[in-house]
Short mmCIF file of C-alpha atoms in Angstrom, two decimals:
data_model
loop_
_atom_site.label_atom_id
_atom_site.label_comp_id
_atom_site.label_asym_id
_atom_site.label_seq_id
_atom_site.Cartn_x
_atom_site.Cartn_y
_atom_site.Cartn_z
CA MET A 1344 -44.40 -5.68 48.65
CA PHE A 1345 -43.50 -1.91 47.57
CA SER A 1346 -41.99 -1.63 43.94
CA ARG A 1347 -38.81 0.69 43.68
CA ARG A 1348 -41.00 2.95 41.85
CA HIS A 1349 -43.43 3.44 44.73
CA LEU A 1350 -40.46 3.96 47.22
CA LEU A 1351 -39.31 6.87 45.03
CA ILE A 1352 -42.68 8.27 44.72
CA ALA A 1353 -43.13 8.07 48.65
CA SER A 1354 -39.83 9.36 49.50
CA ALA A 1355 -40.28 12.11 47.10
CA ALA A 1356 -43.63 12.99 48.85
CA GLY A 1357 -41.97 12.68 52.09
CA LEU A 1358 -44.23 9.67 53.08
CA ILE A 1359 -43.20 6.87 55.41
CA LEU A 1360 -43.49 3.37 54.49
CA PRO A 1361 -43.94 0.27 56.03
CA ALA A 1362 -40.92 -1.65 58.22
CA SER A 1363 -40.71 -4.25 55.46
CA VAL A 1364 -39.19 -1.51 53.31
CA ARG A 1365 -37.66 1.22 55.46
CA ALA A 1366 -35.41 1.38 58.53
CA ALA A 1367 -36.88 0.56 61.87
CA PRO A 1368 -36.73 3.85 63.12
CA LEU A 1369 -39.39 5.05 60.23
CA ALA A 1370 -41.72 2.35 60.57
CA ALA A 1371 -43.83 4.16 63.19
CA GLY A 1372 -45.13 6.29 60.24
CA ALA A 1373 -46.76 3.16 58.87
CA PHE A 1374 -49.96 1.79 59.74
CA ASN A 1375 -51.21 -2.01 58.63
CA ILE A 1376 -55.03 -2.04 58.72
CA ARG A 1377 -55.00 -5.41 60.16
CA ASP A 1378 -53.32 -3.91 63.21
CA PHE A 1379 -56.57 -1.90 63.76
CA GLY A 1380 -58.84 -4.86 63.40
CA ALA A 1381 -59.41 -5.30 59.57
CA LYS A 1382 -60.46 -8.77 58.69
CA GLY A 1383 -59.88 -9.01 54.87
CA ASP A 1384 -62.32 -11.76 54.65
CA GLY A 1385 -64.94 -9.92 52.24
CA VAL A 1386 -67.62 -10.42 54.72
CA ALA A 1387 -66.84 -8.02 57.84
CA ILE A 1388 -67.09 -4.28 57.47
CA ASP A 1389 -63.73 -3.29 57.57
CA SER A 1390 -64.20 0.55 56.57
CA PRO A 1391 -64.11 1.48 60.60
CA ALA A 1392 -60.52 -0.12 60.80
CA ILE A 1393 -59.44 1.85 57.90
CA ASN A 1394 -60.64 5.05 59.09
CA ALA A 1395 -58.97 4.35 62.36
CA ALA A 1396 -55.71 3.71 60.71
CA ILE A 1397 -56.19 7.05 58.85
CA ASP A 1398 -57.03 8.91 61.70
CA GLU A 1399 -53.82 7.54 63.60
CA ALA A 1400 -51.56 8.36 61.04
CA VAL A 1401 -53.14 12.19 60.88
CA LYS A 1402 -52.41 12.30 64.48
CA ARG A 1403 -48.47 11.54 64.10
CA GLY A 1404 -48.42 14.06 61.36
CA GLY A 1405 -48.99 11.70 58.25
CA GLY A 1406 -47.97 8.38 56.95
CA THR A 1407 -48.62 5.44 54.64
CA VAL A 1408 -51.91 3.34 55.58
CA PHE A 1409 -50.98 -0.20 54.17
CA VAL A 1410 -53.72 -2.43 53.05
CA PRO A 1411 -52.24 -5.93 52.45
CA ALA A 1412 -53.66 -8.80 50.32
CA GLY A 1413 -57.37 -9.59 50.94
CA THR A 1414 -60.81 -8.60 50.37
CA TYR A 1415 -62.00 -5.57 52.49
CA ALA A 1416 -65.66 -4.75 52.47
CA CYS A 1417 -65.94 -1.29 53.11
CA TYR A 1418 -68.54 1.51 53.43
CA SER A 1419 -67.07 5.21 53.32
CA ILE A 1420 -63.28 5.57 53.98
CA ARG A 1421 -62.48 9.29 54.89
CA LEU A 1422 -58.74 10.11 53.25
CA LYS A 1423 -57.04 13.01 54.85
CA SER A 1424 -54.08 15.25 54.31
CA ARG A 1425 -50.69 13.96 54.16
CA VAL A 1426 -51.97 10.29 54.24
CA THR A 1427 -51.03 7.63 51.53
CA LEU A 1428 -53.21 4.89 51.11
CA TYR A 1429 -51.21 1.80 49.47
CA LEU A 1430 -53.21 -1.31 48.18
CA ASP A 1431 -50.90 -4.02 48.05
CA GLN A 1432 -51.05 -6.56 45.04
CA GLY A 1433 -53.80 -8.95 45.92
CA ALA A 1434 -55.64 -6.25 47.93
CA THR A 1435 -59.48 -5.11 47.20
CA LEU A 1436 -61.47 -2.54 48.56
CA LEU A 1437 -64.73 -4.05 47.90
CA ALA A 1438 -67.83 -1.67 47.97
CA ALA A 1439 -70.33 -3.35 50.20
CA SER A 1440 -73.76 -3.66 49.50
CA VAL A 1441 -76.67 -1.92 51.07
CA PRO A 1442 -80.46 -2.96 51.08
CA LEU A 1443 -82.32 -1.85 47.59
CA GLU A 1444 -84.77 0.67 49.84
CA GLY A 1445 -81.18 2.06 51.37
CA THR A 1446 -80.36 2.21 55.06
CA THR A 1447 -80.78 4.78 57.72
CA THR A 1448 -78.30 2.84 59.95
CA GLY A 1449 -74.91 2.15 58.38
CA GLY A 1450 -74.06 2.22 54.77
CA TYR A 1451 -72.25 4.99 53.25
CA ASP A 1452 -71.88 8.38 54.57
CA ALA A 1453 -74.76 10.75 53.83
CA ALA A 1454 -74.72 12.91 50.93
CA GLU A 1455 -74.19 16.39 52.15
CA PRO A 1456 -76.82 19.16 51.69
CA GLN A 1457 -76.56 21.10 48.44
CA ASP A 1458 -77.50 24.67 47.74
CA PRO A 1459 -81.32 24.13 46.15
CA ALA A 1460 -80.52 27.11 44.13
CA ILE A 1461 -77.64 25.49 42.32
CA ALA A 1462 -78.62 22.16 42.80
CA PRO A 1463 -80.53 21.68 39.36
CA PHE A 1464 -77.66 22.92 37.40
CA GLN A 1465 -75.84 19.79 37.67
CA ASP A 1466 -77.21 15.94 38.14
CA TYR A 1467 -77.48 14.17 41.64
CA GLY A 1468 -74.08 12.63 41.29
CA HIS A 1469 -72.03 15.85 40.40
CA ASN A 1470 -73.60 17.30 43.63
CA HIS A 1471 -72.42 15.31 46.22
CA TRP A 1472 -69.13 13.61 47.42
CA HIS A 1473 -69.47 12.31 50.81
CA ASN A 1474 -71.60 9.20 49.64
CA SER A 1475 -68.45 7.39 48.02
CA LEU A 1476 -66.42 4.40 48.70
CA ILE A 1477 -63.26 6.96 49.50
CA TRP A 1478 -63.66 10.67 49.86
CA ALA A 1479 -62.10 13.93 50.93
CA GLU A 1480 -63.12 17.45 51.25
CA GLY A 1481 -60.65 20.41 51.96
CA GLU A 1482 -57.66 17.81 52.34
CA HIS A 1483 -54.02 18.18 50.48
CA ASP A 1484 -51.22 16.22 50.00
CA MET A 1485 -52.88 12.72 49.65
CA ALA A 1486 -52.25 9.70 47.45
CA ILE A 1487 -53.73 6.16 46.32
CA LEU A 1488 -51.11 4.06 45.49
CA GLY A 1489 -50.32 0.43 44.62
CA GLU A 1490 -51.37 -2.67 42.35
CA GLY A 1491 -54.46 -3.40 44.42
CA LEU A 1492 -57.95 -2.94 43.24
CA ILE A 1493 -61.14 -1.12 44.11
CA TRP A 1494 -64.33 -3.04 43.16
CA GLY A 1495 -67.34 -0.89 43.36
CA LYS A 1496 -69.89 -3.88 43.48
CA GLY A 1497 -72.06 -2.34 45.93
CA LEU A 1498 -72.41 1.12 44.45
CA SER A 1499 -75.33 2.74 42.68
CA ARG A 1500 -74.75 4.30 39.25
CA GLY A 1501 -77.58 6.47 39.07
CA HIS A 1502 -79.41 4.23 36.45
CA PRO A 1503 -82.71 2.37 37.38
CA ASP A 1504 -80.67 -1.04 37.74
CA PRO A 1505 -82.70 -4.13 39.40
CA ASP A 1506 -80.12 -5.25 41.38
CA LEU A 1507 -78.62 -1.69 42.90
CA PRO A 1508 -80.28 0.85 44.87
CA ARG A 1509 -81.10 4.07 43.67
CA ALA A 1510 -78.26 6.57 43.97
CA ASP A 1511 -80.14 9.44 46.12
CA LEU A 1512 -81.40 6.74 48.82
CA PRO A 1513 -80.27 7.15 52.49
CA GLY A 1514 -77.00 5.18 52.92
CA VAL A 1515 -76.42 4.40 49.46
CA GLY A 1516 -72.79 4.90 47.79
CA ASN A 1517 -72.44 6.13 44.09
CA LYS A 1518 -68.85 6.83 43.45
CA ALA A 1519 -65.55 4.78 43.78
CA ILE A 1520 -63.52 7.71 44.57
CA ALA A 1521 -64.71 11.71 45.14
CA PHE A 1522 -62.41 14.75 46.20
CA LYS A 1523 -63.82 17.93 46.46
CA ASN A 1524 -61.62 21.25 47.17
CA CYS A 1525 -58.42 19.51 47.50
CA ARG A 1526 -55.10 19.81 46.07
CA ASN A 1527 -51.75 18.01 45.93
CA VAL A 1528 -53.32 14.58 45.02
CA GLN A 1529 -51.81 11.56 43.22
CA LEU A 1530 -53.34 8.59 42.28
CA ARG A 1531 -51.20 5.70 40.65
CA ASP A 1532 -51.02 2.04 39.43
CA PHE A 1533 -54.34 0.82 41.03
CA LYS A 1534 -57.16 -0.81 39.23
CA ILE A 1535 -61.05 0.13 39.36
CA LEU A 1536 -63.49 -2.22 38.73
CA GLN A 1537 -67.54 -1.15 38.58
CA GLY A 1538 -66.75 2.40 39.96
CA GLY A 1539 -70.61 3.27 40.32
CA TRP A 1540 -71.63 6.78 38.57
CA PHE A 1541 -67.99 7.92 38.57
CA ALA A 1542 -64.94 5.94 39.38
CA LEU A 1543 -63.38 9.38 40.05
CA LEU A 1544 -65.14 12.60 40.74
CA ALA A 1545 -62.61 15.40 41.43
CA THR A 1546 -64.22 18.95 41.72
CA GLY A 1547 -62.03 21.49 42.66
CA VAL A 1548 -59.05 19.93 42.66
CA ASP A 1549 -55.75 21.37 42.20
CA ASN A 1550 -52.25 19.63 41.11
CA LEU A 1551 -54.10 16.16 40.43
CA ILE A 1552 -51.88 13.40 39.12
CA ILE A 1553 -53.72 10.28 37.37
CA ASP A 1554 -51.08 7.80 36.25
CA ASN A 1555 -51.16 4.26 35.25
CA LEU A 1556 -54.78 3.39 36.16
CA LEU A 1557 -56.86 0.55 34.58
CA VAL A 1558 -60.47 1.62 35.15
CA ASP A 1559 -63.23 -1.06 33.78
CA THR A 1560 -66.43 0.64 34.69
CA ASN A 1561 -70.15 0.84 34.39
CA ARG A 1562 -70.34 4.49 34.00
CA ASP A 1563 -68.22 7.51 33.64
CA GLY A 1564 -64.53 6.90 34.31
CA PHE A 1565 -62.63 10.21 35.17
CA ASP A 1566 -64.79 13.14 35.63
CA ILE A 1567 -62.16 16.32 36.22
CA ASP A 1568 -64.48 19.02 37.13
CA CYS A 1569 -63.38 22.57 37.83
CA CYS A 1570 -59.92 21.59 38.42
CA LYS A 1571 -56.48 23.14 37.47
CA ASN A 1572 -53.11 21.62 36.94
CA VAL A 1573 -53.92 18.10 36.16
CA ARG A 1574 -51.82 15.44 34.43
CA VAL A 1575 -53.40 12.06 33.14
CA SER A 1576 -51.20 9.50 31.59
CA ASN A 1577 -50.80 6.10 30.70
CA CYS A 1578 -54.36 5.21 31.94
CA THR A 1579 -56.75 2.41 30.21
CA VAL A 1580 -60.51 3.46 30.52
CA ASN A 1581 -63.35 1.10 29.39
CA SER A 1582 -66.71 2.74 30.04
CA PRO A 1583 -69.35 1.55 27.68
CA TYR A 1584 -72.20 2.98 29.58
CA ASP A 1585 -70.95 6.76 29.49
CA ASP A 1586 -67.75 8.70 28.79
CA ALA A 1587 -64.12 7.69 29.59
CA ILE A 1588 -62.13 10.78 30.73
CA VAL A 1589 -64.20 14.01 30.82
CA PRO A 1590 -63.03 17.54 31.96
CA LYS A 1591 -65.99 19.59 32.81
CA SER A 1592 -66.67 22.89 34.56
CA SER A 1593 -69.93 22.81 36.28
CA PHE A 1594 -71.42 24.98 38.87
CA ALA A 1595 -71.22 22.33 41.68
CA LEU A 1596 -68.97 24.57 43.76
CA GLY A 1597 -71.60 27.06 43.75
CA TYR A 1598 -69.56 29.33 41.44
CA ALA A 1599 -68.15 29.21 38.23
CA ARG A 1600 -64.66 27.99 37.83
CA ALA A 1601 -62.61 26.86 34.84
CA THR A 1602 -60.96 23.31 34.21
CA GLU A 1603 -57.46 24.60 33.00
CA ASN A 1604 -53.88 23.69 32.46
CA VAL A 1605 -54.69 20.01 31.84
CA THR A 1606 -52.85 17.13 30.01
CA ILE A 1607 -54.38 13.72 28.90
CA SER A 1608 -51.23 11.53 27.35
CA ASN A 1609 -50.48 8.17 26.51
CA CYS A 1610 -54.24 6.83 27.41
CA GLN A 1611 -56.42 4.18 25.88
CA VAL A 1612 -60.39 4.54 25.93
CA SER A 1613 -62.84 2.04 24.89
CA GLY A 1614 -66.77 1.76 25.04
CA GLY A 1615 -67.06 -1.39 23.22
CA TYR A 1616 -66.13 -4.20 25.94
CA VAL A 1617 -67.82 -5.96 28.55
CA VAL A 1618 -67.33 -4.60 31.77
CA GLY A 1619 -64.47 -6.70 33.36
CA SER A 1620 -63.06 -8.16 30.28
CA VAL A 1621 -60.56 -5.35 30.06
CA LEU A 1622 -59.41 -5.78 33.44
CA ASP A 1623 -59.17 -9.61 33.04
CA GLY A 1624 -57.65 -9.12 29.71
CA THR A 1625 -60.24 -10.89 27.46
CA PHE A 1626 -61.57 -7.84 26.04
CA LYS A 1627 -65.20 -9.22 25.00
CA PRO A 1628 -67.00 -7.22 22.35
CA LEU A 1629 -70.26 -5.85 23.73
CA GLU A 1630 -73.15 -5.98 21.36
CA ALA A 1631 -75.36 -2.56 20.97
CA SER A 1632 -78.49 -2.31 22.46
CA ARG A 1633 -80.96 0.54 23.86
CA ASP A 1634 -79.29 0.66 26.99
CA THR A 1635 -75.88 0.32 25.89
CA TRP A 1636 -74.23 3.22 24.37
CA ARG A 1637 -70.83 2.21 23.93
CA LEU A 1638 -69.46 5.76 24.34
CA GLY A 1639 -66.26 5.55 26.36
CA ARG A 1640 -64.71 8.63 24.68
CA ILE A 1641 -62.56 11.59 25.87
CA LYS A 1642 -64.87 14.94 26.14
CA CYS A 1643 -64.73 18.25 27.66
CA GLY A 1644 -68.21 18.85 28.66
CA THR A 1645 -71.27 18.60 28.92
CA GLU A 1646 -71.14 20.63 32.09
CA SER A 1647 -69.56 23.62 31.27
CA ASN A 1648 -70.11 27.03 33.13
CA GLY A 1649 -66.73 27.70 34.10
CA GLY A 1650 -64.66 27.20 31.15
CA PHE A 1651 -61.91 25.13 29.65
CA ARG A 1652 -58.64 26.56 29.08
CA ASN A 1653 -54.91 25.23 28.06
CA ILE A 1654 -55.79 21.51 27.57
CA ALA A 1655 -53.65 19.29 25.82
CA ILE A 1656 -54.69 15.85 24.57
CA SER A 1657 -51.91 13.77 22.91
CA ASN A 1658 -51.10 10.11 22.16
CA CYS A 1659 -54.53 8.35 22.85
CA VAL A 1660 -55.98 5.59 21.23
CA PHE A 1661 -59.85 5.30 20.92
CA ASP A 1662 -60.97 1.77 20.60
CA SER A 1663 -64.44 0.79 19.84
CA CYS A 1664 -66.19 4.05 21.14
CA TRP A 1665 -67.22 7.51 20.21
CA GLY A 1666 -64.79 10.07 19.09
CA LEU A 1667 -63.23 13.49 20.70
CA ALA A 1668 -65.83 15.88 21.76
CA LEU A 1669 -65.11 19.43 22.75
CA GLU A 1670 -68.25 21.14 24.01
CA THR A 1671 -69.31 24.55 25.59
CA GLU A 1672 -73.19 24.87 26.15
CA ASP A 1673 -73.51 26.30 29.37
CA GLY A 1674 -71.97 30.00 28.95
CA ALA A 1675 -68.34 28.98 29.33
CA ILE A 1676 -65.29 29.85 27.32
CA LEU A 1677 -63.30 27.02 25.63
CA GLU A 1678 -59.85 28.40 24.32
CA ASP A 1679 -56.53 27.10 23.85
CA ILE A 1680 -56.96 23.35 23.26
CA ALA A 1681 -54.30 21.32 21.57
CA VAL A 1682 -55.01 17.78 20.21
CA SER A 1683 -52.50 15.55 18.55
CA ASN A 1684 -51.50 12.02 17.48
CA ILE A 1685 -54.90 10.53 18.00
CA THR A 1686 -55.98 6.86 16.59
CA MET A 1687 -59.63 5.80 16.33
CA LYS A 1688 -60.59 2.25 15.64
CA ASN A 1689 -64.09 0.95 15.20
CA CYS A 1690 -65.43 4.46 15.81
CA PHE A 1691 -69.25 4.59 16.63
CA SER A 1692 -70.17 8.39 16.01
CA ALA A 1693 -68.24 11.32 14.37
CA PRO A 1694 -64.64 11.20 14.83
CA LEU A 1695 -64.61 15.00 16.21
CA PHE A 1696 -67.37 16.93 17.63
CA LEU A 1697 -66.93 20.52 18.06
CA ARG A 1698 -69.90 22.41 19.66
CA LEU A 1699 -70.87 25.75 20.98
CA GLY A 1700 -74.20 25.35 22.15
CA ARG A 1701 -76.76 27.61 24.20
CA ARG A 1702 -78.08 24.99 26.51
CA MET A 1703 -77.83 27.43 29.33
CA ARG A 1704 -77.99 25.05 32.12
CA GLY A 1705 -76.91 27.68 35.08
CA PRO A 1706 -77.54 30.81 36.62
CA LYS A 1707 -79.70 33.12 34.56
CA GLY A 1708 -78.30 35.87 32.68
CA ALA A 1709 -75.06 34.34 31.91
CA PRO A 1710 -74.30 35.06 28.17
CA VAL A 1711 -73.51 32.31 25.55
CA GLY A 1712 -70.04 30.99 25.81
CA ARG A 1713 -67.28 31.48 23.40
CA PHE A 1714 -65.16 28.59 21.44
CA LYS A 1715 -61.87 29.41 19.86
CA ARG A 1716 -58.11 28.42 19.28
CA VAL A 1717 -58.32 24.92 18.82
CA LEU A 1718 -55.55 22.77 17.08
CA ILE A 1719 -56.04 19.09 15.94
CA ASP A 1720 -53.27 17.31 14.30
CA ASN A 1721 -52.35 13.75 13.03
CA VAL A 1722 -55.71 12.04 13.58
CA THR A 1723 -56.51 8.56 12.24
CA CYS A 1724 -60.24 7.09 12.14
CA ASP A 1725 -61.69 4.17 11.14
CA SER A 1726 -65.58 4.85 11.41
CA VAL A 1727 -68.74 2.49 11.40
CA SER A 1728 -70.80 5.71 11.31
CA GLN A 1729 -72.03 7.68 8.79
CA LEU A 1730 -71.32 10.95 10.55
CA PRO A 1731 -68.53 13.35 9.69
CA ILE A 1732 -66.53 15.55 11.43
CA ASN A 1733 -68.91 18.03 13.30
CA ILE A 1734 -68.08 21.83 13.90
CA ALA A 1735 -71.21 23.58 15.03
CA GLY A 1736 -72.06 27.05 16.79
CA VAL A 1737 -75.20 28.85 16.96
CA ALA A 1738 -76.42 31.78 14.96
CA GLY A 1739 -74.36 34.76 16.05
CA TYR A 1740 -71.94 32.85 18.32
CA PRO A 1741 -69.66 31.02 15.95
CA VAL A 1742 -66.88 28.42 16.56
CA GLU A 1743 -63.76 30.12 15.75
CA ASP A 1744 -59.98 30.07 14.95
CA VAL A 1745 -59.96 26.15 14.64
CA LYS A 1746 -57.02 24.17 12.50
CA ILE A 1747 -57.12 20.68 11.73
CA SER A 1748 -54.71 19.03 9.89
CA ASN A 1749 -53.05 15.35 9.08
CA VAL A 1750 -56.27 13.67 9.04
CA PHE A 1751 -57.24 10.10 7.62
CA PHE A 1752 -60.83 9.31 7.97
CA THR A 1753 -62.66 6.12 6.75
CA GLN A 1754 -66.23 6.11 7.11
CA ALA A 1755 -69.28 3.78 6.62
CA GLY A 1756 -70.93 5.83 3.53
CA GLY A 1757 -73.84 4.66 2.04
CA GLY A 1758 -75.58 8.28 2.08
CA ASP A 1759 -78.24 9.21 -0.65
CA ALA A 1760 -79.21 12.13 -2.19
CA ALA A 1761 -82.08 12.57 0.49
CA MET A 1762 -79.48 12.55 3.19
CA ALA A 1763 -77.29 15.06 0.79
CA ALA A 1764 -80.21 17.28 0.46
CA ARG A 1765 -81.05 17.80 4.15
CA ASN A 1766 -80.54 20.98 6.12
CA PRO A 1767 -80.30 20.12 9.90
CA PRO A 1768 -82.52 21.73 12.36
CA ALA A 1769 -80.17 24.12 14.69
CA ASN A 1770 -81.02 22.44 17.79
CA GLU A 1771 -79.38 25.26 19.70
CA ASP A 1772 -80.68 24.01 23.16
CA LYS A 1773 -80.63 20.50 22.81
CA TYR A 1774 -78.30 18.27 24.83
CA PRO A 1775 -75.15 18.12 22.85
CA ASP A 1776 -74.10 14.76 20.86
CA PRO A 1777 -72.99 14.06 17.38
CA ASN A 1778 -76.12 12.70 16.45
CA MET A 1779 -78.22 15.90 17.58
CA PHE A 1780 -78.81 16.99 14.10
CA GLY A 1781 -79.80 13.42 12.94
CA ASP A 1782 -78.27 12.43 9.53
CA LEU A 1783 -75.73 15.00 8.21
CA PRO A 1784 -75.28 16.07 4.68
CA ALA A 1785 -71.69 15.73 4.21
CA THR A 1786 -69.13 12.89 4.45
CA GLY A 1787 -65.97 14.58 5.78
CA ALA A 1788 -66.82 17.57 7.55
CA PHE A 1789 -70.29 19.39 8.69
CA ILE A 1790 -69.37 23.00 9.61
CA ARG A 1791 -72.08 25.43 10.56
CA HIS A 1792 -71.69 28.90 12.48
CA ALA A 1793 -67.92 29.23 12.10
CA ARG A 1794 -65.20 31.70 11.80
CA ASN A 1795 -61.54 31.07 10.65
CA ILE A 1796 -61.49 27.35 10.17
CA GLU A 1797 -58.47 25.88 8.37
CA LEU A 1798 -58.26 22.13 7.14
CA SER A 1799 -55.03 20.72 5.55
CA TYR A 1800 -53.80 17.50 4.59
CA ILE A 1801 -57.31 15.58 4.95
CA GLU A 1802 -58.23 12.40 3.39
CA ILE A 1803 -61.65 11.03 3.38
CA ALA A 1804 -62.57 7.34 2.05
CA MET A 1805 -65.79 5.75 1.95
CA LYS A 1806 -66.46 1.99 2.79
CA THR A 1807 -69.68 2.16 0.47
CA PRO A 1808 -70.53 4.85 -2.42
CA ASP A 1809 -72.01 8.07 -0.88
CA ALA A 1810 -73.99 10.60 -2.44
CA ARG A 1811 -73.15 13.35 0.14
CA PRO A 1812 -70.61 16.06 -0.47
CA ALA A 1813 -67.21 15.89 1.39
CA PHE A 1814 -67.73 19.28 3.14
CA TRP A 1815 -71.05 21.03 3.82
CA LEU A 1816 -70.58 24.62 5.00
CA GLN A 1817 -73.21 27.10 6.07
CA ASP A 1818 -72.83 30.56 7.50
CA VAL A 1819 -68.81 30.29 7.38
CA ASP A 1820 -66.70 33.21 7.61
CA GLY A 1821 -63.36 32.67 6.60
CA PHE A 1822 -62.29 29.10 5.26
CA ASP A 1823 -59.08 27.74 4.20
CA ALA A 1824 -58.79 24.28 2.67
CA SER A 1825 -55.57 22.80 1.21
CA PHE A 1826 -54.21 19.21 -0.19
CA LEU A 1827 -57.68 17.45 0.15
CA ASN A 1828 -57.98 14.17 -0.74
CA ILE A 1829 -61.91 13.12 -1.26
CA PRO A 1830 -63.98 10.66 -2.87
CA ALA A 1831 -65.01 10.79 -6.12
CA GLY A 1832 -68.76 10.76 -7.24
CA ALA A 1833 -70.02 13.52 -5.17
CA PRO A 1834 -69.38 17.40 -4.83
CA ALA A 1835 -66.30 18.34 -2.82
CA PHE A 1836 -68.00 21.54 -1.26
CA HIS A 1837 -71.53 22.61 -0.71
CA LEU A 1838 -71.44 26.38 0.27
CA ASP A 1839 -74.22 28.34 1.63
CA ARG A 1840 -73.52 32.11 2.95
CA VAL A 1841 -69.56 31.21 3.29
CA ARG A 1842 -67.19 34.34 2.93
CA ASP A 1843 -63.71 34.76 2.32
CA PHE A 1844 -63.40 30.98 1.07
CA ARG A 1845 -60.20 29.76 -0.48
CA THR A 1846 -59.13 26.07 -1.48
CA MET A 1847 -55.45 25.20 -3.08
CA GLY A 1848 -53.44 22.48 -3.80
CA SER A 1849 -55.91 19.58 -3.89
CA ARG A 1850 -55.55 17.10 -7.11
CA ALA A 1851 -59.40 16.61 -7.40
CA ILE A 1852 -60.48 20.12 -6.44
CA PRO A 1853 -59.53 23.32 -8.41
CA ASP A 1854 -57.93 26.05 -6.46
CA ARG A 1855 -60.73 28.75 -5.97
CA ARG A 1856 -61.19 31.79 -3.92
CA LEU A 1857 -64.73 33.28 -3.11
CA ASP A 1858 -65.10 36.71 -1.31
CA ALA A 1859 -68.60 37.19 -1.32
CA PRO A 1860 -70.94 34.65 -0.21
CA THR A 1861 -72.06 32.66 -3.30
CA PRO A 1862 -74.35 29.69 -2.89
CA MET A 1863 -72.65 26.69 -4.99
CA ASP A 1864 -71.94 23.15 -4.94
CA PHE A 1865 -68.66 21.98 -6.87
#
């Protein structure tokens, strides 16, 4: 029933486990939900029994609420301090359905009121937590553990689905797990299928561990919003209809709070597989369509009021999805980000998208943000897209201090002379995505409004011949490139308003230094 690993985790946390795994004197701290009336037949609504078990654990100072094998149809489960919810192998928490028109009797907990002054700064899903399958607010020292499954079958995902209700209707749930203003939270080893708008929304959660989860979902995977001290490790997330692992820093708390001290390591993200097929191990490819974005990426943003600081992303696999995105659009400072050891296969977009924009979705008067001190190293990408690496600030607000090294990038190619001649629009306040500028006039990197950029040991390869230059630079102050390997048959560089430029050590590119802006292609 309990693995040795969970015994160690629970012991370290001071939790008391069921009688089958602990001595009888400690068994009083474990609460089997069937003892509180749960049926586990997939029909009866079992959330009242689960909530009763949680409340009893709280009365006794904490403990483990044990969910044995069975399918437990539920509405909202309210997790509380010093309680572990343990999902045994074979246990399924099933998000129960509600009528398409919603319901005013029963169903999920009501979405809590949000200050109308700040509600427009985030989508509806970011502004509410209580209308979820499992939620907690203001709690601490909690965990969800075990090899069981959370199936959000009855949850809205905030899209106009014909068989699911609208997310904002009464009684409707739209998230598998939502935590607000909590601390000391552990999520380990369970699986999530069809998690709704978010499989996990964590807002203002400090000291959060997410380890060894398998998430196969119909919108966002993990949204980590305004959180500090977060460890995401050993997770698999398939999210074809939105992003997979997403640090954000919205205004949902009513003030700007940075997401900081975050590590994302040893994870696999994807967006190119039918929902459910990663969970069952068949990995069925998902064909592209107007409503199927095949996103599945790791992204900082788009909500970016509070900022991103001290974030490390390492040893991750991107499989059939978009590439890595680092964005600040709403006035936040993004700084001190390290990315290393990333592989991308069947990439549907730009491998790297680094964007400082001025969408400014937040309180009036906030200044444009800053983007600085980003290191990216050891990246391989096999792309089916024509989009290059994209580093773009806005006029007067450059992306600064970026170093990219040891990259092997294979892309689709096929760009013609007209594409090579494009000067893409600024689109300063447009929603940020790699395709926001249309076709780009570079095969390797498009860099605009930037300062102190360094590229080294970069190799670019084309699947078909391409007329575009490898690197297109505009309004760049300080650029160093060394040991580049680029395709033949097109210029290495297009330079426009570039100052303090230097190349060296590349076989097919002459060493050159330009101190003053000199428009040229070479």
